[in-house]
PDB file of C-alpha atoms (C1' of nucleotides) in Angstrom:
ATOM      1  CA  UNK Z   1      74.043  69.841  83.050  1.00 44.00           C
ATOM      2  CA  UNK Z   2      70.602  70.424  81.882  1.00 43.00           C
ATOM      3  CA  UNK Z   3      67.394  69.666  83.471  1.00 47.00           C
ATOM      4  CA  UNK Z   4      66.832  66.007  83.297  1.00 47.00           C
ATOM      5  CA  UNK Z   5      63.364  66.825  82.645  1.00 52.00           C
ATOM      6  CA  UNK Z   6      64.444  67.943  78.967  1.00 61.00           C
ATOM      7  CA  UNK Z   7      66.594  64.891  78.482  1.00 68.00           C
ATOM      8  CA  UNK Z   8      65.859  62.424  75.654  1.00 91.00           C
ATOM      9  CA  UNK Z   9      67.562  59.283  76.359  1.00 96.00           C
ATOM     10  CA  UNK Z  10      69.010  57.260  73.185  1.00 96.00           C
ATOM     11  CA  UNK Z  11      68.411  53.635  72.566  1.00 95.00           C
ATOM     12  CA  UNK Z  12      71.502  52.691  74.294  1.00 97.00           C
ATOM     13  CA  UNK Z  13      71.118  55.012  77.016  1.00 98.00           C
ATOM     14  CA  UNK Z  14      67.582  53.373  77.721  1.00 97.00           C
ATOM     15  CA  UNK Z  15      69.039  50.012  78.092  1.00 97.00           C
ATOM     16  CA  UNK Z  16      71.234  51.278  80.707  1.00 98.00           C
ATOM     17  CA  UNK Z  17      68.531  52.881  82.493  1.00 98.00           C
ATOM     18  CA  UNK Z  18      66.287  50.129  82.385  1.00 97.00           C
ATOM     19  CA  UNK Z  19      69.048  48.168  84.183  1.00 98.00           C
ATOM     20  CA  UNK Z  20      69.410  50.722  86.585  1.00 98.00           C
ATOM     21  CA  UNK Z  21      65.848  51.074  87.306  1.00 98.00           C
ATOM     22  CA  UNK Z  22      65.660  47.371  88.198  1.00 97.00           C
ATOM     23  CA  UNK Z  23      68.958  47.401  90.436  1.00 98.00           C
ATOM     24  CA  UNK Z  24      68.340  50.588  91.932  1.00 98.00           C
ATOM     25  CA  UNK Z  25      72.243  51.308  91.956  1.00 98.00           C
ATOM     26  CA  UNK Z  26      74.798  49.733  90.044  1.00 98.00           C
ATOM     27  CA  UNK Z  27      78.575  49.820  89.099  1.00 98.00           C
ATOM     28  CA  UNK Z  28      79.819  49.874  85.223  1.00 98.00           C
ATOM     29  CA  UNK Z  29      80.617  46.455  85.628  1.00 98.00           C
ATOM     30  CA  UNK Z  30      77.263  45.282  86.790  1.00 98.00           C
ATOM     31  CA  UNK Z  31      75.620  47.044  83.918  1.00 98.00           C
ATOM     32  CA  UNK Z  32      77.907  45.676  81.426  1.00 98.00           C
ATOM     33  CA  UNK Z  33      77.660  41.959  82.567  1.00 97.00           C
ATOM     34  CA  UNK Z  34      73.829  42.333  81.888  1.00 97.00           C
ATOM     35  CA  UNK Z  35      74.490  44.048  78.583  1.00 97.00           C
ATOM     36  CA  UNK Z  36      76.856  41.477  77.507  1.00 94.00           C
ATOM     37  CA  UNK Z  37      74.175  38.888  77.687  1.00 94.00           C
ATOM     38  CA  UNK Z  38      72.194  40.722  75.075  1.00 93.00           C
ATOM     39  CA  UNK Z  39      74.992  41.550  72.636  1.00 93.00           C
ATOM     40  CA  UNK Z  40      78.687  41.439  72.568  1.00 93.00           C
ATOM     41  CA  UNK Z  41      80.395  45.162  73.636  1.00 95.00           C
ATOM     42  CA  UNK Z  42      83.556  46.394  75.093  1.00 96.00           C
ATOM     43  CA  UNK Z  43      83.740  47.250  78.847  1.00 98.00           C
ATOM     44  CA  UNK Z  44      84.959  50.619  77.935  1.00 98.00           C
ATOM     45  CA  UNK Z  45      82.171  51.126  75.857  1.00 98.00           C
ATOM     46  CA  UNK Z  46      79.602  50.804  78.647  1.00 98.00           C
ATOM     47  CA  UNK Z  47      81.995  52.846  80.873  1.00 98.00           C
ATOM     48  CA  UNK Z  48      81.935  55.848  78.492  1.00 98.00           C
ATOM     49  CA  UNK Z  49      78.506  55.534  77.916  1.00 98.00           C
ATOM     50  CA  UNK Z  50      77.845  55.830  81.497  1.00 98.00           C
ATOM     51  CA  UNK Z  51      80.342  58.532  81.913  1.00 98.00           C
ATOM     52  CA  UNK Z  52      78.432  60.742  79.288  1.00 97.00           C
ATOM     53  CA  UNK Z  53      75.318  59.978  80.793  1.00 98.00           C
ATOM     54  CA  UNK Z  54      76.806  61.313  84.026  1.00 97.00           C
ATOM     55  CA  UNK Z  55      78.108  64.367  82.413  1.00 96.00           C
ATOM     56  CA  UNK Z  56      74.658  65.092  80.831  1.00 95.00           C
ATOM     57  CA  UNK Z  57      73.054  64.863  84.276  1.00 96.00           C
ATOM     58  CA  UNK Z  58      71.183  61.582  83.719  1.00 97.00           C
ATOM     59  CA  UNK Z  59      73.089  59.692  86.089  1.00 98.00           C
ATOM     60  CA  UNK Z  60      74.585  60.459  89.521  1.00 98.00           C
ATOM     61  CA  UNK Z  61      77.450  58.603  90.926  1.00 98.00           C
ATOM     62  CA  UNK Z  62      79.286  57.996  94.218  1.00 97.00           C
ATOM     63  CA  UNK Z  63      82.877  56.739  94.754  1.00 96.00           C
ATOM     64  CA  UNK Z  64      82.930  53.549  96.496  1.00 95.00           C
ATOM     65  CA  UNK Z  65      86.593  52.502  96.952  1.00 92.00           C
ATOM     66  CA  UNK Z  66      88.031  52.813  93.199  1.00 92.00           C
ATOM     67  CA  UNK Z  67      84.590  52.378  91.821  1.00 96.00           C
ATOM     68  CA  UNK Z  68      81.521  54.473  91.169  1.00 98.00           C
ATOM     69  CA  UNK Z  69      78.306  53.400  92.061  1.00 98.00           C
ATOM     70  CA  UNK Z  70      75.771  54.947  89.690  1.00 98.00           C
ATOM     71  CA  UNK Z  71      72.005  55.736  89.833  1.00 98.00           C
ATOM     72  CA  UNK Z  72      69.566  57.081  87.674  1.00 98.00           C
ATOM     73  CA  UNK Z  73      68.446  60.788  88.410  1.00 97.00           C
ATOM     74  CA  UNK Z  74      65.220  60.290  86.428  1.00 96.00           C
ATOM     75  CA  UNK Z  75      62.780  58.092  87.942  1.00 96.00           C
ATOM     76  CA  UNK Z  76      61.081  55.283  85.821  1.00 96.00           C
ATOM     77  CA  UNK Z  77      57.681  56.878  86.215  1.00 95.00           C
ATOM     78  CA  UNK Z  78      58.864  59.993  85.023  1.00 94.00           C
ATOM     79  CA  UNK Z  79      60.593  58.712  81.951  1.00 95.00           C
ATOM     80  CA  UNK Z  80      57.516  56.743  81.015  1.00 95.00           C
ATOM     81  CA  UNK Z  81      55.181  59.696  81.352  1.00 94.00           C
ATOM     82  CA  UNK Z  82      57.540  62.061  79.217  1.00 93.00           C
ATOM     83  CA  UNK Z  83      58.050  59.350  76.448  1.00 94.00           C
ATOM     84  CA  UNK Z  84      54.371  58.551  76.352  1.00 95.00           C
ATOM     85  CA  UNK Z  85      53.209  62.363  76.118  1.00 93.00           C
ATOM     86  CA  UNK Z  86      55.865  62.723  73.299  1.00 93.00           C
ATOM     87  CA  UNK Z  87      54.387  59.781  71.629  1.00 94.00           C
ATOM     88  CA  UNK Z  88      50.888  60.784  71.715  1.00 94.00           C
ATOM     89  CA  UNK Z  89      51.989  64.385  70.679  1.00 92.00           C
ATOM     90  CA  UNK Z  90      54.080  63.247  67.564  1.00 93.00           C
ATOM     91  CA  UNK Z  91      52.257  59.941  66.462  1.00 95.00           C
ATOM     92  CA  UNK Z  92      48.836  60.287  67.688  1.00 95.00           C
ATOM     93  CA  UNK Z  93      47.908  64.016  67.137  1.00 91.00           C
ATOM     94  CA  UNK Z  94      47.577  64.694  70.901  1.00 91.00           C
ATOM     95  CA  UNK Z  95      45.033  61.958  71.317  1.00 91.00           C
ATOM     96  CA  UNK Z  96      45.700  59.540  74.379  1.00 92.00           C
ATOM     97  CA  UNK Z  97      42.907  57.494  73.646  1.00 91.00           C
ATOM     98  CA  UNK Z  98      44.147  56.722  70.038  1.00 93.00           C
ATOM     99  CA  UNK Z  99      47.316  55.512  71.519  1.00 95.00           C
ATOM    100  CA  UNK Z 100      45.407  53.163  73.958  1.00 94.00           C
ATOM    101  CA  UNK Z 101      43.316  51.720  71.307  1.00 93.00           C
ATOM    102  CA  UNK Z 102      46.357  51.220  69.128  1.00 94.00           C
ATOM    103  CA  UNK Z 103      48.204  49.312  72.090  1.00 93.00           C
ATOM    104  CA  UNK Z 104      45.141  47.376  72.713  1.00 92.00           C
ATOM    105  CA  UNK Z 105      44.627  46.610  69.208  1.00 89.00           C
ATOM    106  CA  UNK Z 106      48.040  45.019  69.139  1.00 80.00           C
ATOM    107  CA  UNK Z 107      46.658  41.701  70.680  1.00 75.00           C
ATOM    108  CA  UNK Z 108      49.366  41.722  73.246  1.00 73.00           C
ATOM    109  CA  UNK Z 109      47.035  41.810  76.124  1.00 81.00           C
ATOM    110  CA  UNK Z 110      45.404  38.873  77.766  1.00 85.00           C
ATOM    111  CA  UNK Z 111      41.896  38.737  78.906  1.00 87.00           C
ATOM    112  CA  UNK Z 112      43.236  39.227  82.513  1.00 89.00           C
ATOM    113  CA  UNK Z 113      44.873  42.267  81.536  1.00 88.00           C
ATOM    114  CA  UNK Z 114      41.894  43.673  79.738  1.00 90.00           C
ATOM    115  CA  UNK Z 115      39.911  43.228  82.903  1.00 90.00           C
ATOM    116  CA  UNK Z 116      42.541  45.202  84.941  1.00 90.00           C
ATOM    117  CA  UNK Z 117      42.138  48.138  82.643  1.00 91.00           C
ATOM    118  CA  UNK Z 118      38.488  48.226  82.650  1.00 91.00           C
ATOM    119  CA  UNK Z 119      38.751  48.337  86.371  1.00 91.00           C
ATOM    120  CA  UNK Z 120      41.135  51.028  86.031  1.00 91.00           C
ATOM    121  CA  UNK Z 121      38.936  53.006  83.673  1.00 91.00           C
ATOM    122  CA  UNK Z 122      35.919  52.744  85.944  1.00 89.00           C
ATOM    123  CA  UNK Z 123      37.921  54.125  88.815  1.00 89.00           C
ATOM    124  CA  UNK Z 124      38.854  57.044  86.489  1.00 86.00           C
ATOM    125  CA  UNK Z 125      35.434  57.496  85.427  1.00 81.00           C
ATOM    126  CA  UNK Z 126      33.938  57.608  89.090  1.00 78.00           C
ATOM    127  CA  UNK Z 127      36.703  59.957  90.232  1.00 65.00           C
ATOM    128  CA  UNK Z 128      35.528  62.357  87.760  1.00 48.00           C
TER     129      UNK Z 128
ATOM    130  CA  UNK L   1      66.926  50.094  50.072  1.00 43.00           C
ATOM    131  CA  UNK L   2      65.931  47.752  53.201  1.00 43.00           C
ATOM    132  CA  UNK L   3      62.674  46.805  54.347  1.00 46.00           C
ATOM    133  CA  UNK L   4      60.570  49.536  55.131  1.00 47.00           C
ATOM    134  CA  UNK L   5      59.329  47.407  57.871  1.00 52.00           C
ATOM    135  CA  UNK L   6      62.543  47.708  59.802  1.00 61.00           C
ATOM    136  CA  UNK L   7      63.166  51.645  59.529  1.00 69.00           C
ATOM    137  CA  UNK L   8      63.004  53.561  62.557  1.00 91.00           C
ATOM    138  CA  UNK L   9      62.217  57.380  61.462  1.00 95.00           C
ATOM    139  CA  UNK L  10      64.208  59.938  63.183  1.00 96.00           C
ATOM    140  CA  UNK L  11      62.200  63.099  64.682  1.00 95.00           C
ATOM    141  CA  UNK L  12      62.637  65.051  61.589  1.00 97.00           C
ATOM    142  CA  UNK L  13      61.611  62.308  59.387  1.00 98.00           C
ATOM    143  CA  UNK L  14      58.491  61.872  61.613  1.00 97.00           C
ATOM    144  CA  UNK L  15      57.663  65.525  60.904  1.00 97.00           C
ATOM    145  CA  UNK L  16      57.725  65.114  57.413  1.00 98.00           C
ATOM    146  CA  UNK L  17      55.982  61.585  57.731  1.00 98.00           C
ATOM    147  CA  UNK L  18      53.105  63.310  59.342  1.00 98.00           C
ATOM    148  CA  UNK L  19      52.661  65.932  56.976  1.00 98.00           C
ATOM    149  CA  UNK L  20      52.576  63.586  53.975  1.00 98.00           C
ATOM    150  CA  UNK L  21      50.125  61.224  55.796  1.00 98.00           C
ATOM    151  CA  UNK L  22      47.896  64.196  56.112  1.00 97.00           C
ATOM    152  CA  UNK L  23      48.422  65.174  52.463  1.00 98.00           C
ATOM    153  CA  UNK L  24      48.693  61.959  50.919  1.00 98.00           C
ATOM    154  CA  UNK L  25      51.102  63.422  48.634  1.00 98.00           C
ATOM    155  CA  UNK L  26      53.366  66.612  48.513  1.00 98.00           C
ATOM    156  CA  UNK L  27      56.211  68.382  46.864  1.00 98.00           C
ATOM    157  CA  UNK L  28      59.118  69.499  48.677  1.00 98.00           C
ATOM    158  CA  UNK L  29      57.787  72.968  48.486  1.00 98.00           C
ATOM    159  CA  UNK L  30      54.565  71.769  50.130  1.00 98.00           C
ATOM    160  CA  UNK L  31      56.254  69.886  53.100  1.00 98.00           C
ATOM    161  CA  UNK L  32      58.821  72.924  53.446  1.00 98.00           C
ATOM    162  CA  UNK L  33      55.776  75.239  53.748  1.00 97.00           C
ATOM    163  CA  UNK L  34      54.411  73.579  56.504  1.00 97.00           C
ATOM    164  CA  UNK L  35      57.805  72.651  58.374  1.00 97.00           C
ATOM    165  CA  UNK L  36      58.839  76.536  58.101  1.00 94.00           C
ATOM    166  CA  UNK L  37      55.631  77.646  60.170  1.00 94.00           C
ATOM    167  CA  UNK L  38      57.017  75.452  62.978  1.00 93.00           C
ATOM    168  CA  UNK L  39      60.689  76.502  62.743  1.00 93.00           C
ATOM    169  CA  UNK L  40      62.901  78.259  60.488  1.00 93.00           C
ATOM    170  CA  UNK L  41      64.703  76.176  58.191  1.00 95.00           C
ATOM    171  CA  UNK L  42      66.050  76.196  54.650  1.00 96.00           C
ATOM    172  CA  UNK L  43      64.349  74.958  51.645  1.00 98.00           C
ATOM    173  CA  UNK L  44      67.477  72.759  50.636  1.00 98.00           C
ATOM    174  CA  UNK L  45      67.429  71.110  54.111  1.00 98.00           C
ATOM    175  CA  UNK L  46      64.061  69.934  53.555  1.00 98.00           C
ATOM    176  CA  UNK L  47      64.981  68.749  50.230  1.00 98.00           C
ATOM    177  CA  UNK L  48      68.030  66.796  51.276  1.00 98.00           C
ATOM    178  CA  UNK L  49      66.138  65.260  54.061  1.00 98.00           C
ATOM    179  CA  UNK L  50      63.500  63.909  51.593  1.00 98.00           C
ATOM    180  CA  UNK L  51      66.111  62.861  49.321  1.00 98.00           C
ATOM    181  CA  UNK L  52      67.666  60.669  51.940  1.00 97.00           C
ATOM    182  CA  UNK L  53      64.543  59.342  52.914  1.00 98.00           C
ATOM    183  CA  UNK L  54      63.858  58.260  49.186  1.00 97.00           C
ATOM    184  CA  UNK L  55      67.153  56.584  49.273  1.00 96.00           C
ATOM    185  CA  UNK L  56      66.311  54.805  52.707  1.00 95.00           C
ATOM    186  CA  UNK L  57      63.080  53.593  50.865  1.00 96.00           C
ATOM    187  CA  UNK L  58      60.859  55.261  53.191  1.00 97.00           C
ATOM    188  CA  UNK L  59      59.209  57.701  50.525  1.00 98.00           C
ATOM    189  CA  UNK L  60      58.695  56.958  46.875  1.00 98.00           C
ATOM    190  CA  UNK L  61      58.262  59.809  44.405  1.00 98.00           C
ATOM    191  CA  UNK L  62      57.267  60.516  41.032  1.00 97.00           C
ATOM    192  CA  UNK L  63      58.605  63.125  38.569  1.00 96.00           C
ATOM    193  CA  UNK L  64      55.986  65.720  37.624  1.00 95.00           C
ATOM    194  CA  UNK L  65      57.210  68.173  35.093  1.00 92.00           C
ATOM    195  CA  UNK L  66      60.460  69.352  37.090  1.00 92.00           C
ATOM    196  CA  UNK L  67      59.260  68.585  40.443  1.00 96.00           C
ATOM    197  CA  UNK L  68      58.883  65.430  42.392  1.00 98.00           C
ATOM    198  CA  UNK L  69      55.606  64.273  44.035  1.00 98.00           C
ATOM    199  CA  UNK L  70      56.631  62.445  46.940  1.00 98.00           C
ATOM    200  CA  UNK L  71      54.561  59.955  49.086  1.00 98.00           C
ATOM    201  CA  UNK L  72      55.228  57.848  52.274  1.00 98.00           C
ATOM    202  CA  UNK L  73      55.838  54.118  51.619  1.00 97.00           C
ATOM    203  CA  UNK L  74      54.802  53.045  55.089  1.00 96.00           C
ATOM    204  CA  UNK L  75      51.311  53.618  56.332  1.00 96.00           C
ATOM    205  CA  UNK L  76      50.420  55.619  59.379  1.00 96.00           C
ATOM    206  CA  UNK L  77      48.827  52.657  60.804  1.00 95.00           C
ATOM    207  CA  UNK L  78      51.789  50.434  60.460  1.00 94.00           C
ATOM    208  CA  UNK L  79      54.266  53.126  61.809  1.00 95.00           C
ATOM    209  CA  UNK L  80      52.074  53.755  64.768  1.00 95.00           C
ATOM    210  CA  UNK L  81      51.807  49.885  65.320  1.00 94.00           C
ATOM    211  CA  UNK L  82      55.573  49.448  65.217  1.00 93.00           C
ATOM    212  CA  UNK L  83      56.387  52.729  67.200  1.00 94.00           C
ATOM    213  CA  UNK L  84      54.003  51.381  70.043  1.00 95.00           C
ATOM    214  CA  UNK L  85      55.460  48.095  69.985  1.00 93.00           C
ATOM    215  CA  UNK L  86      58.777  49.290  70.382  1.00 93.00           C
ATOM    216  CA  UNK L  87      57.716  51.398  73.384  1.00 94.00           C
ATOM    217  CA  UNK L  88      55.901  48.622  74.926  1.00 94.00           C
ATOM    218  CA  UNK L  89      59.290  46.416  74.610  1.00 92.00           C
ATOM    219  CA  UNK L  90      61.798  48.776  75.801  1.00 93.00           C
ATOM    220  CA  UNK L  91      59.851  50.996  78.376  1.00 95.00           C
ATOM    221  CA  UNK L  92      57.097  48.776  79.568  1.00 95.00           C
ATOM    222  CA  UNK L  93      59.008  45.230  79.931  1.00 91.00           C
ATOM    223  CA  UNK L  94      56.586  43.953  77.177  1.00 91.00           C
ATOM    224  CA  UNK L  95      53.254  44.928  78.993  1.00 91.00           C
ATOM    225  CA  UNK L  96      50.746  46.632  76.833  1.00 92.00           C
ATOM    226  CA  UNK L  97      48.266  47.273  79.812  1.00 91.00           C
ATOM    227  CA  UNK L  98      50.923  48.868  81.557  1.00 93.00           C
ATOM    228  CA  UNK L  99      51.348  51.522  78.801  1.00 95.00           C
ATOM    229  CA  UNK L 100      47.620  51.985  78.473  1.00 94.00           C
ATOM    230  CA  UNK L 101      47.222  52.890  82.189  1.00 93.00           C
ATOM    231  CA  UNK L 102      50.191  55.164  81.821  1.00 93.00           C
ATOM    232  CA  UNK L 103      48.549  56.805  79.104  1.00 93.00           C
ATOM    233  CA  UNK L 104      45.307  56.971  80.758  1.00 92.00           C
ATOM    234  CA  UNK L 105      46.767  58.265  83.817  1.00 88.00           C
ATOM    235  CA  UNK L 106      48.238  61.198  81.869  1.00 79.00           C
ATOM    236  CA  UNK L 107      44.802  62.757  82.531  1.00 74.00           C
ATOM    237  CA  UNK L 108      44.663  63.980  78.789  1.00 72.00           C
ATOM    238  CA  UNK L 109      41.598  62.088  78.072  1.00 80.00           C
ATOM    239  CA  UNK L 110      38.095  63.417  78.252  1.00 84.00           C
ATOM    240  CA  UNK L 111      35.157  61.439  79.719  1.00 87.00           C
ATOM    241  CA  UNK L 112      33.914  60.956  76.153  1.00 88.00           C
ATOM    242  CA  UNK L 113      37.049  59.653  75.171  1.00 88.00           C
ATOM    243  CA  UNK L 114      37.242  57.142  78.146  1.00 90.00           C
ATOM    244  CA  UNK L 115      33.756  55.967  77.394  1.00 90.00           C
ATOM    245  CA  UNK L 116      35.154  55.159  73.750  1.00 90.00           C
ATOM    246  CA  UNK L 117      37.754  53.227  75.136  1.00 92.00           C
ATOM    247  CA  UNK L 118      35.406  51.163  77.265  1.00 91.00           C
ATOM    248  CA  UNK L 119      33.356  50.374  74.493  1.00 91.00           C
ATOM    249  CA  UNK L 120      36.361  49.337  72.558  1.00 92.00           C
ATOM    250  CA  UNK L 121      37.339  47.164  75.422  1.00 91.00           C
ATOM    251  CA  UNK L 122      34.013  45.393  75.280  1.00 89.00           C
ATOM    252  CA  UNK L 123      34.472  44.643  71.960  1.00 89.00           C
ATOM    253  CA  UNK L 124      37.590  43.087  72.441  1.00 86.00           C
ATOM    254  CA  UNK L 125      36.553  41.288  75.262  1.00 81.00           C
ATOM    255  CA  UNK L 126      33.160  39.936  73.542  1.00 78.00           C
ATOM    256  CA  UNK L 127      35.370  38.635  70.630  1.00 65.00           C
ATOM    257  CA  UNK L 128      37.711  36.658  72.694  1.00 48.00           C
TER     258      UNK L 128
ATOM    259  C1'  DT N   1     109.312  44.483  95.695  1.00 72.60           C
ATOM    260  C1'  DT N   2     107.591  43.303  91.331  1.00 72.60           C
ATOM    261  C1'  DT N   3     103.657  41.785  88.672  1.00 72.60           C
ATOM    262  C1'  DG N   4      98.772  41.573  87.645  1.00 72.60           C
ATOM    263  C1'  DT N   5      94.153  42.883  88.023  1.00 72.60           C
ATOM    264  C1'  DA N   6      90.336  46.100  88.062  1.00 72.60           C
ATOM    265  C1'  DC N   7      89.155  50.124  87.861  1.00 72.60           C
ATOM    266  C1'  DT N   8      88.658  55.520  85.590  1.00 72.60           C
ATOM    267  C1'  DA N   9      90.118  58.889  82.386  1.00 72.60           C
ATOM    268  C1'  DC N  10      90.699  60.253  77.731  1.00 72.60           C
ATOM    269  C1'  DG N  11      91.319  60.606  72.880  1.00 72.60           C
ATOM    270  C1'  DA N  12      90.619  58.983  68.370  1.00 72.60           C
ATOM    271  C1'  DA N  13      87.788  57.050  64.652  1.00 72.60           C
ATOM    272  C1'  DT N  14      83.516  55.802  62.919  1.00 72.60           C
ATOM    273  C1'  DT N  15      78.946  56.416  61.527  1.00 72.60           C
ATOM    274  C1'  DA N  16      74.599  58.934  60.919  1.00 72.60           C
ATOM    275  C1'  DA N  17      71.403  62.882  61.227  1.00 72.60           C
ATOM    276  C1'  DT N  18      71.120  67.612  60.090  1.00 72.60           C
ATOM    277  C1'  DT N  19      72.191  71.969  57.869  1.00 72.60           C
ATOM    278  C1'  DC N  20      73.054  74.665  54.300  1.00 72.60           C
ATOM    279  C1'  DG N  21      75.702  76.677  49.928  1.00 72.60           C
ATOM    280  C1'  DT N  22      76.602  76.072  45.269  1.00 72.60           C
ATOM    281  C1'  DA N  23      76.065  74.432  40.809  1.00 72.60           C
ATOM    282  C1'  DG N  24      73.439  73.012  36.811  1.00 72.60           C
ATOM    283  C1'  DC N  25      69.258  72.789  34.141  1.00 72.60           C
ATOM    284  C1'  DA N  26      64.962  73.962  32.114  1.00 72.60           C
ATOM    285  C1'  DA N  27      60.870  76.633  31.689  1.00 72.60           C
ATOM    286  C1'  DA N  28      58.780  81.363  31.946  1.00 72.60           C
ATOM    287  C1'  DC N  29      59.336  86.076  31.154  1.00 72.60           C
ATOM    288  C1'  DA N  30      61.074  90.493  29.701  1.00 72.60           C
TER     289       DA N  30
ATOM    290  C1'  DT E   1      67.410  86.369  23.143  1.00 72.60           C
ATOM    291  C1'  DG E   2      69.032  86.959  27.595  1.00 72.60           C
ATOM    292  C1'  DT E   3      67.410  86.828  32.276  1.00 72.60           C
ATOM    293  C1'  DT E   4      65.075  85.436  36.230  1.00 72.60           C
ATOM    294  C1'  DT E   5      62.871  81.776  38.652  1.00 72.60           C
ATOM    295  C1'  DG E   6      62.288  77.547  40.922  1.00 72.60           C
ATOM    296  C1'  DC E   7      63.685  73.155  40.812  1.00 72.60           C
ATOM    297  C1'  DT E   8      67.322  68.876  41.682  1.00 72.60           C
ATOM    298  C1'  DA E   9      71.693  67.184  42.756  1.00 72.60           C
ATOM    299  C1'  DC E  10      75.656  67.151  45.190  1.00 72.60           C
ATOM    300  C1'  DG E  11      79.313  68.026  48.671  1.00 72.60           C
ATOM    301  C1'  DA E  12      81.072  69.697  52.769  1.00 72.60           C
ATOM    302  C1'  DA E  13      80.479  71.485  57.707  1.00 72.60           C
ATOM    303  C1'  DT E  14      78.750  70.252  62.095  1.00 72.60           C
ATOM    304  C1'  DT E  15      77.164  67.942  65.830  1.00 72.60           C
ATOM    305  C1'  DA E  16      76.197  63.882  68.141  1.00 72.60           C
ATOM    306  C1'  DA E  17      76.266  58.958  69.219  1.00 72.60           C
ATOM    307  C1'  DT E  18      79.046  54.834  69.510  1.00 72.60           C
ATOM    308  C1'  DT E  19      82.918  52.040  69.866  1.00 72.60           C
ATOM    309  C1'  DC E  20      87.017  50.978  71.761  1.00 72.60           C
ATOM    310  C1'  DG E  21      92.231  51.319  72.258  1.00 72.60           C
ATOM    311  C1'  DT E  22      95.612  53.023  75.350  1.00 72.60           C
ATOM    312  C1'  DA E  23      97.444  55.183  79.577  1.00 72.60           C
ATOM    313  C1'  DG E  24      97.478  55.971  84.499  1.00 72.60           C
ATOM    314  C1'  DT E  25      96.647  54.523  89.137  1.00 72.60           C
ATOM    315  C1'  DA E  26      95.855  51.659  93.205  1.00 72.60           C
ATOM    316  C1'  DC E  27      95.511  47.781  95.518  1.00 72.60           C
ATOM    317  C1'  DA E  28      96.208  42.730  95.961  1.00 72.60           C
ATOM    318  C1'  DA E  29      98.985  38.780  95.184  1.00 72.60           C
ATOM    319  C1'  DA E  30     103.478  36.506  94.190  1.00 72.60           C
TER     320       DA E  30
END
DNA sequence: TTTGTACTACGAATTAATTCGTAGCAAACA
DNA sequence: TGTTTGCTACGAATTAATTCGTAGTACAAA
């Protein structure tokens, strides 16, 4: 068990974490039912993944009857922070604003979202 | 050789790509010299990595004497776009503005950068 | 009580990334 | 003419992720 801080979830692990963050807690079956809608996979595959994530310290679990109820150790906010920071470092030479402009340029944002961002920027500037 | 579009570089591959994007073209030795400053590693490790990246279609190369001169197939901009899009999808439920605010909240940006972003936002809004 | 169901645990196969040693080859050099 | 130098190619070991089959167990249902 290492620090959850240093853990770098794989893509499969991220899928599980996302579901857990949405639900708060979940059993292997809960998770598996969601995953199955996205792509076919065996129950024991999900089970094994979650067992390994538990061993790695990414998940905690609690026996409930014969089942285990899992939850994520790392919070969604923290994971986002880490992953964004890493992307800034490795892909944008450490420049957050480069990343921001890249994300905005990807035209995925509506005018309303752009307004939100502008408001957020103003808040940041004023605080300084 | 699959489409370079679909390729997902590993961390080691990203290190090599970053150097190649900076230099434009480079030999294995060039790359290895840069990498070695960051962490110890054997020359043939770098060689093998670049050979595999070549086989995957991530790099092209050209014989020059007995050496190969490599360059990246995918452009930095394209790679950034892909990786940002993927992050938005997997970590931010598809919301670019969520990612933007996360990146800004990470306090890594100077007031000057914030101004740049604001200017960029205005340009976007007016264009719409 | 026997059978079925729904779990967990475990081990094994597969695939991919990473690392590096060794071999071969050609040009430069002593 | 050897011999060293610096490259590529190749194969093998290691490690990690992924997938799934099988076995064990406990509780519920027949």
